Amino acid sequence: MKLVLCKSTINFHPSQPVCVDVPSGTEAVLGKSMKLSCIACMKREEIKAKTRVDWYYMPNQENYMPFEKTHIYKYEDDTPKALDGPFKGRLFWNGSQDLQDVSIMIINVTYNDSGVYECHVFREYEFESFTPSVFLIKDIKLKVKQQASRDTTALYSEIMMYVLLVFLTLWLVVEMVYCYRKISKSDEQVQDTAKHQTGQFRRNQEAERAAQKQG
């Protein structure tokens, strides 16, 4: 059984790959590689389709700057191709063979790579009498940082771990103090009992001596 990343209902059929529409990451680290994920699930996997993919890039600009969109990558006729531009030599195809995943990879990320990326997918299905088509656009707003931000879930887990450690430490201290007091009290009781027995023994001896003298 083959498992791939689909959207809506997931059916585990041996002849039908499963596709899950997952969002792309939006934070890249300077100098590292970054995958721009674009999932285009096919509703009719059993039907052959002709697929064309185009990636566009728009840099972050102020409101008063003119709109600029650059065609940076395309997949057509089963051939991926990086186009001339600011990403020349740094873009690579990272999609799946069935073209449900049409992602690309940026290597050696720079600050200038921050901006909006558009994934355009045009898919034409092949029927005998007609050819219906599907077109979708997905936007990815990418921000480049010098260092990766800490995962909030991992941070929360770490905080909870420290809280638990503090709680366990306090509980252990309380237990140790309680046990110490209990042992001390027990020792005091033993000592008191021993003193009482010793005193009673001495009194008995003195009583016997006194009785002997009288006899």
C-alpha positions in Angstrom: 0.0 0.0 0.0 1.4 3.4 -0.9 0.8 6.4 1.3 1.2 9.9 0.0 0.2 13.2 1.5 -5.2 14.4 0.4 -7.6 16.7 1.4 -11.2 15.8 2.6 -11.9 12.1 2.9 -9.0 9.6 3.2 -9.7 6.2 1.7 -7.1 3.5 2.0 -7.5 1.7 -1.3 -4.5 -0.3 -2.5 -4.7 1.1 -6.1 -5.4 4.7 -5.0 -2.7 6.9 -3.4 -3.8 9.0 -0.4 -3.3 12.7 -0.6 -3.4 15.2 2.3 -3.4 18.9 1.6 -1.0 20.4 4.2 0.1 24.1 4.4 3.6 25.2 3.5 6.1 26.5 6.0 6.4 30.3 6.1 9.6 30.8 7.9 13.0 30.2 6.3 16.5 30.4 7.9 19.2 32.4 6.3 21.7 30.2 4.3 19.6 27.1 4.7 17.2 25.3 2.3 13.5 25.9 2.3 10.7 23.8 0.8 7.8 25.7 -0.6 5.0 23.1 -0.3 2.1 23.1 -2.8 -0.3 20.2 -2.7 -2.9 19.8 -5.5 -4.8 16.7 -4.8 -6.5 14.9 -7.7 -10.1 14.1 -7.2 -10.0 11.4 -9.9 -6.7 9.6 -9.6 -7.7 6.9 -12.0 -8.0 9.4 -14.8 -5.0 10.6 -16.7 -4.5 14.4 -16.5 -2.2 16.9 -18.2 -0.7 19.1 -15.5 1.2 22.4 -15.8 2.7 24.1 -12.8 3.9 27.7 -12.5 5.6 29.4 -9.6 5.7 33.2 -9.2 7.5 35.4 -6.8 6.5 38.9 -5.5 9.0 40.7 -3.1 7.8 42.5 -0.1 7.1 46.1 -1.2 5.7 49.2 0.3 2.1 50.2 -0.6 3.3 53.0 -2.9 5.6 50.7 -4.9 4.3 49.2 -8.2 3.1 45.6 -8.2 5.8 43.2 -9.5 5.4 39.5 -10.1 8.3 37.3 -11.4 7.8 33.9 -13.1 10.5 31.8 -11.4 9.7 28.2 -12.1 7.5 26.0 -14.3 6.7 22.3 -14.9 5.3 21.5 -18.3 5.3 18.4 -20.5 6.8 16.3 -17.7 9.8 18.7 -17.5 10.6 20.9 -14.5 12.6 24.1 -15.3 13.9 27.0 -13.3 13.6 30.3 -15.2 16.1 33.2 -15.4 15.9 35.6 -12.5 16.9 36.1 -8.9 16.6 32.4 -8.1 18.6 31.1 -11.0 20.5 28.0 -9.8 18.8 27.9 -6.4 15.4 26.4 -7.3 14.8 22.6 -7.6 11.8 20.5 -8.1 10.6 18.7 -5.0 7.3 17.3 -6.1 5.9 13.8 -6.4 5.7 11.6 -9.4 1.9 11.7 -9.6 2.0 15.5 -9.5 -0.2 15.8 -6.4 2.7 17.3 -4.7 4.1 20.1 -6.9 6.5 21.7 -4.4 9.9 23.3 -5.1 13.0 23.8 -3.0 15.0 27.0 -2.5 18.7 26.4 -1.5 21.0 28.9 0.2 18.2 31.2 1.3 18.9 35.0 1.4 17.0 37.9 3.0 15.9 38.9 -0.5 13.9 35.7 -0.7 11.3 37.1 1.7 8.0 37.8 -0.1 4.9 36.1 -1.5 5.1 33.0 -3.6 2.3 31.9 -5.8 1.8 28.3 -6.9 -0.4 28.0 -10.0 -1.6 24.5 -11.0 -3.6 23.9 -14.2 -4.8 20.4 -14.7 -6.7 19.1 -17.7 -8.4 15.7 -17.4 -8.6 13.4 -20.4 -12.1 12.0 -21.1 -13.2 10.5 -24.4 -15.7 13.2 -25.3 -14.6 16.3 -23.4 -11.6 17.6 -21.3 -12.6 19.3 -18.1 -9.9 21.4 -16.4 -9.1 22.6 -12.9 -7.1 25.7 -11.9 -5.9 26.6 -8.5 -3.7 29.2 -6.9 -1.9 28.9 -3.5 -0.1 31.8 -1.8 2.9 31.4 0.5 4.1 34.4 2.5 7.7 33.6 3.3 9.8 35.4 5.9 13.6 34.9 6.2 15.2 35.0 9.6 18.8 34.7 10.8 17.8 31.9 13.2 14.9 29.6 13.4 12.2 30.5 15.9 11.6 28.2 18.7 8.7 25.9 18.4 5.9 27.1 20.8 4.8 23.5 21.4 8.3 22.5 22.4 8.7 25.6 24.5 5.5 24.9 26.3 6.5 21.3 26.9 9.9 22.5 28.3 8.2 24.9 30.7 5.8 22.2 31.8 8.8 19.9 32.4 10.5 22.5 34.6 7.2 23.1 36.5 6.9 19.3 37.1 10.5 19.1 38.2 10.0 21.9 40.7 6.8 20.3 42.0 8.4 16.9 42.4 11.4 18.6 44.2 9.1 20.4 46.6 7.1 17.2 47.2 10.3 15.3 47.9 11.5 18.0 50.3 8.1 17.9 52.1 8.3 14.1 52.3 11.8 14.2 53.6 10.9 16.7 56.3 7.8 14.6 57.3 9.8 11.4 57.5 12.6 13.2 59.5 10.0 14.5 62.0 8.3 11.1 62.2 11.7 9.3 62.8 12.7 12.0 65.3 9.4 11.6 67.2 9.8 7.8 67.1 13.3 8.1 68.5 12.1 10.4 71.2 9.4 7.9 72.1 11.9 5.1 72.2 14.2 7.1 74.4 11.3 8.0 76.7 10.3 4.4 76.9 13.9 3.4 77.7 14.2 6.0 80.4 10.9 4.9 81.9 12.0 1.2 81.9 15.4 2.1 83.3 13.8 4.2 86.1 11.3 1.5 86.8 14.1 -1.1 87.0 16.1 1.0 89.4 13.0 1.5 91.6 12.4 -2.2 91.6 16.0 -2.9 92.6 15.9 -0.3 95.4 12.6 -1.8 96.6 14.2 -5.3 96.7 17.2 -4.0 98.6 15.0 -2.2 101.1 13.0 -5.4 101.6 16.2 -7.5 102.1 17.4 -5.1 104.8 14.1 -5.3 106.7 14.3 -9.0 106.5 
